[in-house]
PDB file of C-alpha atoms and ligand atoms in Angstrom:
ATOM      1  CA  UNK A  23      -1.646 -17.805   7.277  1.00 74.00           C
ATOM      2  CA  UNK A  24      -3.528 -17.522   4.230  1.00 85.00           C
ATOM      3  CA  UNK A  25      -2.423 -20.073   1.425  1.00 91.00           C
ATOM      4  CA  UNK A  26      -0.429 -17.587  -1.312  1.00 96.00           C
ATOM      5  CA  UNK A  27       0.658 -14.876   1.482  1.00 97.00           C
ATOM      6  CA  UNK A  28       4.359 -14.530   2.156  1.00 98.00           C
ATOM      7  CA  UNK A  29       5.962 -12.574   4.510  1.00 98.00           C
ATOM      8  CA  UNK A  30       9.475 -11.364   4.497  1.00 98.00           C
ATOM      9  CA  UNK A  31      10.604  -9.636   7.450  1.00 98.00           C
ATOM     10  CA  UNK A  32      13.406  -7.483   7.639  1.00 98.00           C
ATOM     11  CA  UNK A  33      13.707  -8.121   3.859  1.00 98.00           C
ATOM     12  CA  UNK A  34      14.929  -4.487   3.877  1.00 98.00           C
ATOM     13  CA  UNK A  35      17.769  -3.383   5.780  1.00 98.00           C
ATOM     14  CA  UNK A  36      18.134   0.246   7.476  1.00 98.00           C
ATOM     15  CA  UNK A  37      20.064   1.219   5.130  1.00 98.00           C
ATOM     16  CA  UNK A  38      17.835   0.277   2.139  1.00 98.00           C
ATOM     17  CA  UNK A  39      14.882   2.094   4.622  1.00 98.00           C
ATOM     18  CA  UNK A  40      16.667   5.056   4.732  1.00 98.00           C
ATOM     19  CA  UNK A  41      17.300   5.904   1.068  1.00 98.00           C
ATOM     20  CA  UNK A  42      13.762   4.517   0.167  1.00 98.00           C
ATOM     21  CA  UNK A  43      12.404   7.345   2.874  1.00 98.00           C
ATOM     22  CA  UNK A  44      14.901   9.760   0.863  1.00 98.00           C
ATOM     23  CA  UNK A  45      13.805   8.753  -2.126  1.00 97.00           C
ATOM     24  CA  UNK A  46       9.894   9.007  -1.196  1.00 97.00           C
ATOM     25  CA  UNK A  47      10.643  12.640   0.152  1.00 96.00           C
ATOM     26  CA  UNK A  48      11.226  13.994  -3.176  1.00 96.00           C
ATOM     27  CA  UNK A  49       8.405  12.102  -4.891  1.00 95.00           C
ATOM     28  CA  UNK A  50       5.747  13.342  -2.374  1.00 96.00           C
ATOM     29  CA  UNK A  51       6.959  16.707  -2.618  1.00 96.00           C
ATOM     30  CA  UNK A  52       6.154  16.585  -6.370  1.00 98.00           C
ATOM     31  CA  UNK A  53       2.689  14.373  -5.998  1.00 98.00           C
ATOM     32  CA  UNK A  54       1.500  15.637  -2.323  1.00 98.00           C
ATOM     33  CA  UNK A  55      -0.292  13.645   0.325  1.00 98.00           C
ATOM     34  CA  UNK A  56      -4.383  14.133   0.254  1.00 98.00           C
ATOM     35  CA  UNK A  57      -6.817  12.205   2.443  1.00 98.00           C
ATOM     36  CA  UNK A  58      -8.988  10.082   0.422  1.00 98.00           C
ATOM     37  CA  UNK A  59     -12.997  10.328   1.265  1.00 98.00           C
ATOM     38  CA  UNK A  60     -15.436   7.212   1.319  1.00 97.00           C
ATOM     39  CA  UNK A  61     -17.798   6.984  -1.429  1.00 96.00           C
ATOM     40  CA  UNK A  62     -21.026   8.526  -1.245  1.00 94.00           C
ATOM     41  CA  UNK A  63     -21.119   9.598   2.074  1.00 96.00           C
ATOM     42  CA  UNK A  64     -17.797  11.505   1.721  1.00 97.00           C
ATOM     43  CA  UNK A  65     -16.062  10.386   5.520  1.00 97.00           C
ATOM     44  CA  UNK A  66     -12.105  11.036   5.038  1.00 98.00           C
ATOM     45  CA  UNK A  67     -10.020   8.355   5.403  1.00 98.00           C
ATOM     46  CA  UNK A  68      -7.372   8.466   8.649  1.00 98.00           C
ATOM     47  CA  UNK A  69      -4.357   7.757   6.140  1.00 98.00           C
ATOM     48  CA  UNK A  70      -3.396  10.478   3.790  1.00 98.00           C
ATOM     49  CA  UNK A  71      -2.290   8.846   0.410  1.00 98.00           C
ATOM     50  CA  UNK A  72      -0.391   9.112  -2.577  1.00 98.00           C
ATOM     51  CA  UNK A  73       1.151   7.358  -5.574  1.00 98.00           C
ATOM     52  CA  UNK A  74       3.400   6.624  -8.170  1.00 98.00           C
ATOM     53  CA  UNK A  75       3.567   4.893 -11.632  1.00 98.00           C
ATOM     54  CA  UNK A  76       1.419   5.245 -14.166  1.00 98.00           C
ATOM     55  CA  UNK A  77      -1.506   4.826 -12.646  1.00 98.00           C
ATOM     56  CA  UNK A  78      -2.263   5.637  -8.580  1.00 98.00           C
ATOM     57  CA  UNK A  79      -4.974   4.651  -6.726  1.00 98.00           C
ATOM     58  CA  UNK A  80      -7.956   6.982  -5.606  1.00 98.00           C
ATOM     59  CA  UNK A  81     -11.327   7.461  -3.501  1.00 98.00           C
ATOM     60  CA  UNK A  82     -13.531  10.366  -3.654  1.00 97.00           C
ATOM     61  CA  UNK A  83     -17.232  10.345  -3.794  1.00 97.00           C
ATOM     62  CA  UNK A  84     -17.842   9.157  -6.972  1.00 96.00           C
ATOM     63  CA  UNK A  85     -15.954   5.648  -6.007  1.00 97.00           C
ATOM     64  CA  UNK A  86     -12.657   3.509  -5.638  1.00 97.00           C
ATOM     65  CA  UNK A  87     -10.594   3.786  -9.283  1.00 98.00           C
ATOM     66  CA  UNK A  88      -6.910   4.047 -10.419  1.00 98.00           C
ATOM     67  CA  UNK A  89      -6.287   7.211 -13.105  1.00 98.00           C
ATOM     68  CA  UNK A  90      -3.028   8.355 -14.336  1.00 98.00           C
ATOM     69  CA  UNK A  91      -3.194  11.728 -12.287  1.00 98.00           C
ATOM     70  CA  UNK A  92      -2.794  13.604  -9.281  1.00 98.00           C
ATOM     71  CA  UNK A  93      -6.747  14.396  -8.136  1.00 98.00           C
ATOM     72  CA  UNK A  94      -5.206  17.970  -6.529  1.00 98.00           C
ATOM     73  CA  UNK A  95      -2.410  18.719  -8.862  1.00 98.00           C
ATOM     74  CA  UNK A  96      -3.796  16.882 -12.013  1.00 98.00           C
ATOM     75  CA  UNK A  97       0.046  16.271 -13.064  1.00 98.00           C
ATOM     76  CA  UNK A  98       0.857  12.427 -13.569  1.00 98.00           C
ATOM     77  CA  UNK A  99       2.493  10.911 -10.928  1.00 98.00           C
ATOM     78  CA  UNK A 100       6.015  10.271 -10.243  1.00 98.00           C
ATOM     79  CA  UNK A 101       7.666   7.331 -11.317  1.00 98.00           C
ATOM     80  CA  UNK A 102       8.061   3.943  -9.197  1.00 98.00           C
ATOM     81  CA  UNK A 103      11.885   3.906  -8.090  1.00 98.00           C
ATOM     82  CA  UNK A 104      14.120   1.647  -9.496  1.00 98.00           C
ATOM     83  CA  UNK A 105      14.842  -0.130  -5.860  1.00 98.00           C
ATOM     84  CA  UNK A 106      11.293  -0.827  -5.501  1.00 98.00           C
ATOM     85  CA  UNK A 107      10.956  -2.272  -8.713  1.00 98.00           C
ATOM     86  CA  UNK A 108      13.610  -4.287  -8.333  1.00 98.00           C
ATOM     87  CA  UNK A 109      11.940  -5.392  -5.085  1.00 98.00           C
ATOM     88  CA  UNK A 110       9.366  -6.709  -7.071  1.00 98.00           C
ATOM     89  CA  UNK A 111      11.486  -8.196  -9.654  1.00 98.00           C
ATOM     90  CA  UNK A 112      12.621 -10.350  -6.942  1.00 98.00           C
ATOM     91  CA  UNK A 113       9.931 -11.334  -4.713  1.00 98.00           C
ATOM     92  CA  UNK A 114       6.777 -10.859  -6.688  1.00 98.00           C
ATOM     93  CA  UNK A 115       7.332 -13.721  -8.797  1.00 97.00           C
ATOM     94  CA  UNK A 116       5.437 -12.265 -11.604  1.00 98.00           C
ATOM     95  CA  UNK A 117       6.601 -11.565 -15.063  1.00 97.00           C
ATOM     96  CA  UNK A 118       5.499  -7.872 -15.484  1.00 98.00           C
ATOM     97  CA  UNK A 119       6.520  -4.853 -13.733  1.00 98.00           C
ATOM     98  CA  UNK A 120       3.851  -2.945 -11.215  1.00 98.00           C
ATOM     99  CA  UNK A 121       1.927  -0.216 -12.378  1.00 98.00           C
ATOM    100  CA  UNK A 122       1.398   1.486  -9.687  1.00 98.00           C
ATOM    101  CA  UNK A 123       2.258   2.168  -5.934  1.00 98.00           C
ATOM    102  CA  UNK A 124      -0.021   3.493  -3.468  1.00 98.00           C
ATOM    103  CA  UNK A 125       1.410   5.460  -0.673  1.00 98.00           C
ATOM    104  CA  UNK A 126      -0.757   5.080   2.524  1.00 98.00           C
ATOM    105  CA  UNK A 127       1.159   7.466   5.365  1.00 98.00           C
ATOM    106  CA  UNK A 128      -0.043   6.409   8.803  1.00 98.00           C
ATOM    107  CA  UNK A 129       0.155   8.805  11.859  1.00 97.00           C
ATOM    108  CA  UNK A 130      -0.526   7.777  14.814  1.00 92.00           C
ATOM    109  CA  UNK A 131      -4.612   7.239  15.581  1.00 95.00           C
ATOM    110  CA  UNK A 132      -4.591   6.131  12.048  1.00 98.00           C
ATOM    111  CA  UNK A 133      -6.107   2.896  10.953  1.00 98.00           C
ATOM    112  CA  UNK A 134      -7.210   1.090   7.614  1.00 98.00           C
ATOM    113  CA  UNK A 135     -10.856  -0.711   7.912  1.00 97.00           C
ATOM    114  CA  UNK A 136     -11.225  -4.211   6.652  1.00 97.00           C
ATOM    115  CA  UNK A 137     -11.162  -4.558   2.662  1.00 97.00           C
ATOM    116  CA  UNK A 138     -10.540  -6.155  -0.281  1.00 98.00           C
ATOM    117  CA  UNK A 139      -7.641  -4.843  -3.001  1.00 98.00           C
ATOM    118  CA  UNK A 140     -10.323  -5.486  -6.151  1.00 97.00           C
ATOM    119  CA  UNK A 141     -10.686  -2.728  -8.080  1.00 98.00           C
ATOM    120  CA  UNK A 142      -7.199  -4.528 -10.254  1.00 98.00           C
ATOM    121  CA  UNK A 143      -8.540  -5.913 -13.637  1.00 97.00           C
ATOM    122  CA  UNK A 144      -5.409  -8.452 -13.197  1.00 95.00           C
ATOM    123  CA  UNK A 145      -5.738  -9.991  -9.840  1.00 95.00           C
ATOM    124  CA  UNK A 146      -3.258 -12.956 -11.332  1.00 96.00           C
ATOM    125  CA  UNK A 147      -0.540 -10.462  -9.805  1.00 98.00           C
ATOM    126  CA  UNK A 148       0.266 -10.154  -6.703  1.00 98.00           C
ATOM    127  CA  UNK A 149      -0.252  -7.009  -4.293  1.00 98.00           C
ATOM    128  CA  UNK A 150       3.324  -6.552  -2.693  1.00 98.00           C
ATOM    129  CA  UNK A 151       3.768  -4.715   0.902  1.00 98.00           C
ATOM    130  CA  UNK A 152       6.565  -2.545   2.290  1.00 99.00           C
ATOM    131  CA  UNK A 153       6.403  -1.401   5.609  1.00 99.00           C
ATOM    132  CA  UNK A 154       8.464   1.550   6.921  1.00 98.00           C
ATOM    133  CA  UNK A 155       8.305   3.570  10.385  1.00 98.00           C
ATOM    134  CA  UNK A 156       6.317   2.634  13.105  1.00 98.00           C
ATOM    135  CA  UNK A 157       4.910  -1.073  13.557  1.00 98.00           C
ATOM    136  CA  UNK A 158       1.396  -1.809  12.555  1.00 98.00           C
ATOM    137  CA  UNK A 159      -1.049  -4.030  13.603  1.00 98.00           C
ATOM    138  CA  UNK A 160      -2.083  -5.677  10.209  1.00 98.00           C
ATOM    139  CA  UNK A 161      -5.015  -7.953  10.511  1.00 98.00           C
ATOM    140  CA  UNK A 162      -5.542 -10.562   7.769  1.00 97.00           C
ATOM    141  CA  UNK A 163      -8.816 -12.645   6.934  1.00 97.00           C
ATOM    142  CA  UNK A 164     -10.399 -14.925   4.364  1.00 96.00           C
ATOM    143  CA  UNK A 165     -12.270 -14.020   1.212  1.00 95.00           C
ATOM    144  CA  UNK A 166     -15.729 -13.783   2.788  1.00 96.00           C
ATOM    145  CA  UNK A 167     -15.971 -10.608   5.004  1.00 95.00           C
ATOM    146  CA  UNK A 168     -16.926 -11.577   8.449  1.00 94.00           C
ATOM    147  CA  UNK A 169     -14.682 -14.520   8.626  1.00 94.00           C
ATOM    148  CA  UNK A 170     -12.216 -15.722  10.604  1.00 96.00           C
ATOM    149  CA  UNK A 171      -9.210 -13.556  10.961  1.00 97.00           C
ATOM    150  CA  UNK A 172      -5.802 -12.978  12.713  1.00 96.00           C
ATOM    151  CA  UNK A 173      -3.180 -10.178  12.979  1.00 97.00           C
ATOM    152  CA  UNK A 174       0.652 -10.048  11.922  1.00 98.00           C
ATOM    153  CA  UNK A 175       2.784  -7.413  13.248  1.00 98.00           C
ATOM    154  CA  UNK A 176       3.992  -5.322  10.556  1.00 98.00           C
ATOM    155  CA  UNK A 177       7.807  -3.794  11.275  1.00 98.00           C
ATOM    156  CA  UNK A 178      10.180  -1.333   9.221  1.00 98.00           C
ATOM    157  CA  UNK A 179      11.741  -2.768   6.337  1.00 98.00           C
ATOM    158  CA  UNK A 180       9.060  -5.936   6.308  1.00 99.00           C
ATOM    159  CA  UNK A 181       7.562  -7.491   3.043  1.00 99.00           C
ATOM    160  CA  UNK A 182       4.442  -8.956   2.969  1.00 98.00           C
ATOM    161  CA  UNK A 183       2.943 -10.898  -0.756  1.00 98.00           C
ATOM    162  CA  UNK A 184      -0.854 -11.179  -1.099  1.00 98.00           C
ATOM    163  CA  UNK A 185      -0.938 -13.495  -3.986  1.00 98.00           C
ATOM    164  CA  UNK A 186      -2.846 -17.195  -4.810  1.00 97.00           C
ATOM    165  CA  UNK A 187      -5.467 -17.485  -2.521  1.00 96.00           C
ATOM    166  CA  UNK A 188      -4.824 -14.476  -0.280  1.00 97.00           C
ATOM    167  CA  UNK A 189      -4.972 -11.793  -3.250  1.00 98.00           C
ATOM    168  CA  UNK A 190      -8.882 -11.037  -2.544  1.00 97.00           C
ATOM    169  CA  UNK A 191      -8.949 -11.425   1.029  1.00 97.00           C
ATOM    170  CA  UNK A 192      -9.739  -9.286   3.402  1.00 98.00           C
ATOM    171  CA  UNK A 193      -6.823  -7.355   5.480  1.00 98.00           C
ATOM    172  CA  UNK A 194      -6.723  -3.930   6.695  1.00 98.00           C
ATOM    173  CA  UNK A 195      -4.472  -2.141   9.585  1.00 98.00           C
ATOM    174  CA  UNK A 196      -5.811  -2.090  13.159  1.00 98.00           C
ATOM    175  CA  UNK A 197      -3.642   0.170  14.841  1.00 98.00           C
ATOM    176  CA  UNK A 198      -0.293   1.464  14.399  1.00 98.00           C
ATOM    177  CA  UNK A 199       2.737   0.930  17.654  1.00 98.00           C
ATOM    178  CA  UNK A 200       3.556   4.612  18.240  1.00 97.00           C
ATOM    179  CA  UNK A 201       7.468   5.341  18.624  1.00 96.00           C
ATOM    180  CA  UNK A 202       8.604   1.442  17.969  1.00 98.00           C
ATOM    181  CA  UNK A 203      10.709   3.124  15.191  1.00 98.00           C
ATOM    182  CA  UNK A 204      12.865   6.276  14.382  1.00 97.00           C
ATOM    183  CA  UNK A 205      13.136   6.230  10.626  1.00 98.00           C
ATOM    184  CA  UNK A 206      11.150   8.660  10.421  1.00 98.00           C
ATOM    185  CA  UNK A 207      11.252  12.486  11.884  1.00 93.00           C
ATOM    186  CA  UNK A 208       7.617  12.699  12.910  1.00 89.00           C
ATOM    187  CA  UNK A 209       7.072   9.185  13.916  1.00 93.00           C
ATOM    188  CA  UNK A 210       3.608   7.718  12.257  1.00 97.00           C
ATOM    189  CA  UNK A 211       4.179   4.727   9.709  1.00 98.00           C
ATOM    190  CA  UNK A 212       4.725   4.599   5.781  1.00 98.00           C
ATOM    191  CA  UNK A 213       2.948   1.513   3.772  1.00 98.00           C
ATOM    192  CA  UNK A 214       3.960   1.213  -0.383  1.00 98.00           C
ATOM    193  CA  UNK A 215       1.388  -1.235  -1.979  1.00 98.00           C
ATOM    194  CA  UNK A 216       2.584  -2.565  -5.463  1.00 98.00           C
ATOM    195  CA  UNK A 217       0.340  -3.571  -7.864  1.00 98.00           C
ATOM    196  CA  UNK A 218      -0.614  -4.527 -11.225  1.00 98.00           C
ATOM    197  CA  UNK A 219      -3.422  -2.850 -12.442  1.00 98.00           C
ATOM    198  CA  UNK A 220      -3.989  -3.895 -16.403  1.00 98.00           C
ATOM    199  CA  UNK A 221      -3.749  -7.316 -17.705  1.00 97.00           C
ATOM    200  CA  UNK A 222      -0.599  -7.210 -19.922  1.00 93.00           C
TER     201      UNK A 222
HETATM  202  O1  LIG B 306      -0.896  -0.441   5.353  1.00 70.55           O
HETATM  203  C1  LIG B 306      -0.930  -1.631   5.070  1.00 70.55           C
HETATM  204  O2  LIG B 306      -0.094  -2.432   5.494  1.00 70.55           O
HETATM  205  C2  LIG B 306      -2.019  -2.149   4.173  1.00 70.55           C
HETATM  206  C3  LIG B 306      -2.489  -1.143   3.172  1.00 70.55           C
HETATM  207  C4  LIG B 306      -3.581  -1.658   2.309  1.00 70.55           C
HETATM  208  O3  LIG B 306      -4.153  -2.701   2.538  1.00 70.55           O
HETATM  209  C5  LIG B 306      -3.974  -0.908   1.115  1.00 70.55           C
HETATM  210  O4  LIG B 306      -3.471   0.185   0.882  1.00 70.55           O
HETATM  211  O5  LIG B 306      -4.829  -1.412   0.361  1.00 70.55           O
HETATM  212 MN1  LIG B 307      -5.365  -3.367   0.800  1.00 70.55          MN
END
């Protein structure tokens, strides 16, 4: 594994799971999934996205950038829940709170290419990952792209820290496990990213 990345699995239990799922219910009825397109050529992403905090992450045409809004409902999003920041609190190991967390829902054919989390002015934070639903196939590599790489089995309730080394490398989702979980109604997987986006 890549020097800085720590993985915690099972850090949450099914009960924690369950009322994070609850809690995430009500915050994507008020900030509602869209599907993301590539810059410049405009090909939708296979995971439809959200976010919370004060800033949320987006990709349209015009590029990758975090803004304080909702690109289809222009309302600000919905705040970061008090568990998950408390998550971070604990496990991030860094003295400020997250300012946002990205929302990437995962149904089954969907599948996150190979990328870098860089458009954070503070990288000194880390990027902290909760997995719930189905298992995903989450492949991690170096900081060059093209380099060596292996995968990690992401499960429900799993917590994964980029940070030193393995903040800026390369990672993305290969596949997701269909039915290896029943948190959710509809199957598919949920992934919360955490991150810092300012320098404080
Ligand atoms: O779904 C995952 O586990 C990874 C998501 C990710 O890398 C991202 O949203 O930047
Ligand atoms: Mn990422």
């Amino acid at each position: 594994m890549q020097p800085g990345l720590r993985y915690y699995p099972g850090r949450l239990d099914a009960d924690a799971q369950r009322q994070l799922v609850e809690t995430l219910r009500g915050t994507v009825a008020e900030a509602p999934l869209f599907t993301p397109v590539m810059p410049r050529t405009g090909r939708p992403f296979t995971v439809r996205m959200t976010n919370l905090g004060v800033l949320g992450w987006v990709s349209d045409r015009e590029g990758y950038r975090y803004q304080p809004t909702h690109p289809e409902t222009a309302r600000p999003w919905p705040a970061i829940p008090g568990a998950l920041l408390e998550l971070w609190r604990a496990v991030s190991g860094y003295h400020h709170d997250p300012e946002a967390c990205l929302v990437n829902f995962y149904n089954g054919g969907a599948k996150m290419g190979l990328h870098r989390d860089e458009d954070e002015d503070d990288v000194s934070a880390p990027v902290l990952s909760v997995s719930l639903g189905d298992t995903a196939v989450f492949r991690m590599g170096g900081p060059e792209r093209g380099g060596k790489t292996e995968t990690l089995k992401l499960a429900s309730g799993d917590v994964l820290v980029m940070g030193g080394a393995s903040r800026l490398c390369y990672h993305g989702i290969d596949r997701i496990l269909q039915g290896t979980s029943t948190l959710l109604k509809d199957s598919g997987r949920i992934n919360l990213t955490l991150r810092r986006v300012t320098r404080p």
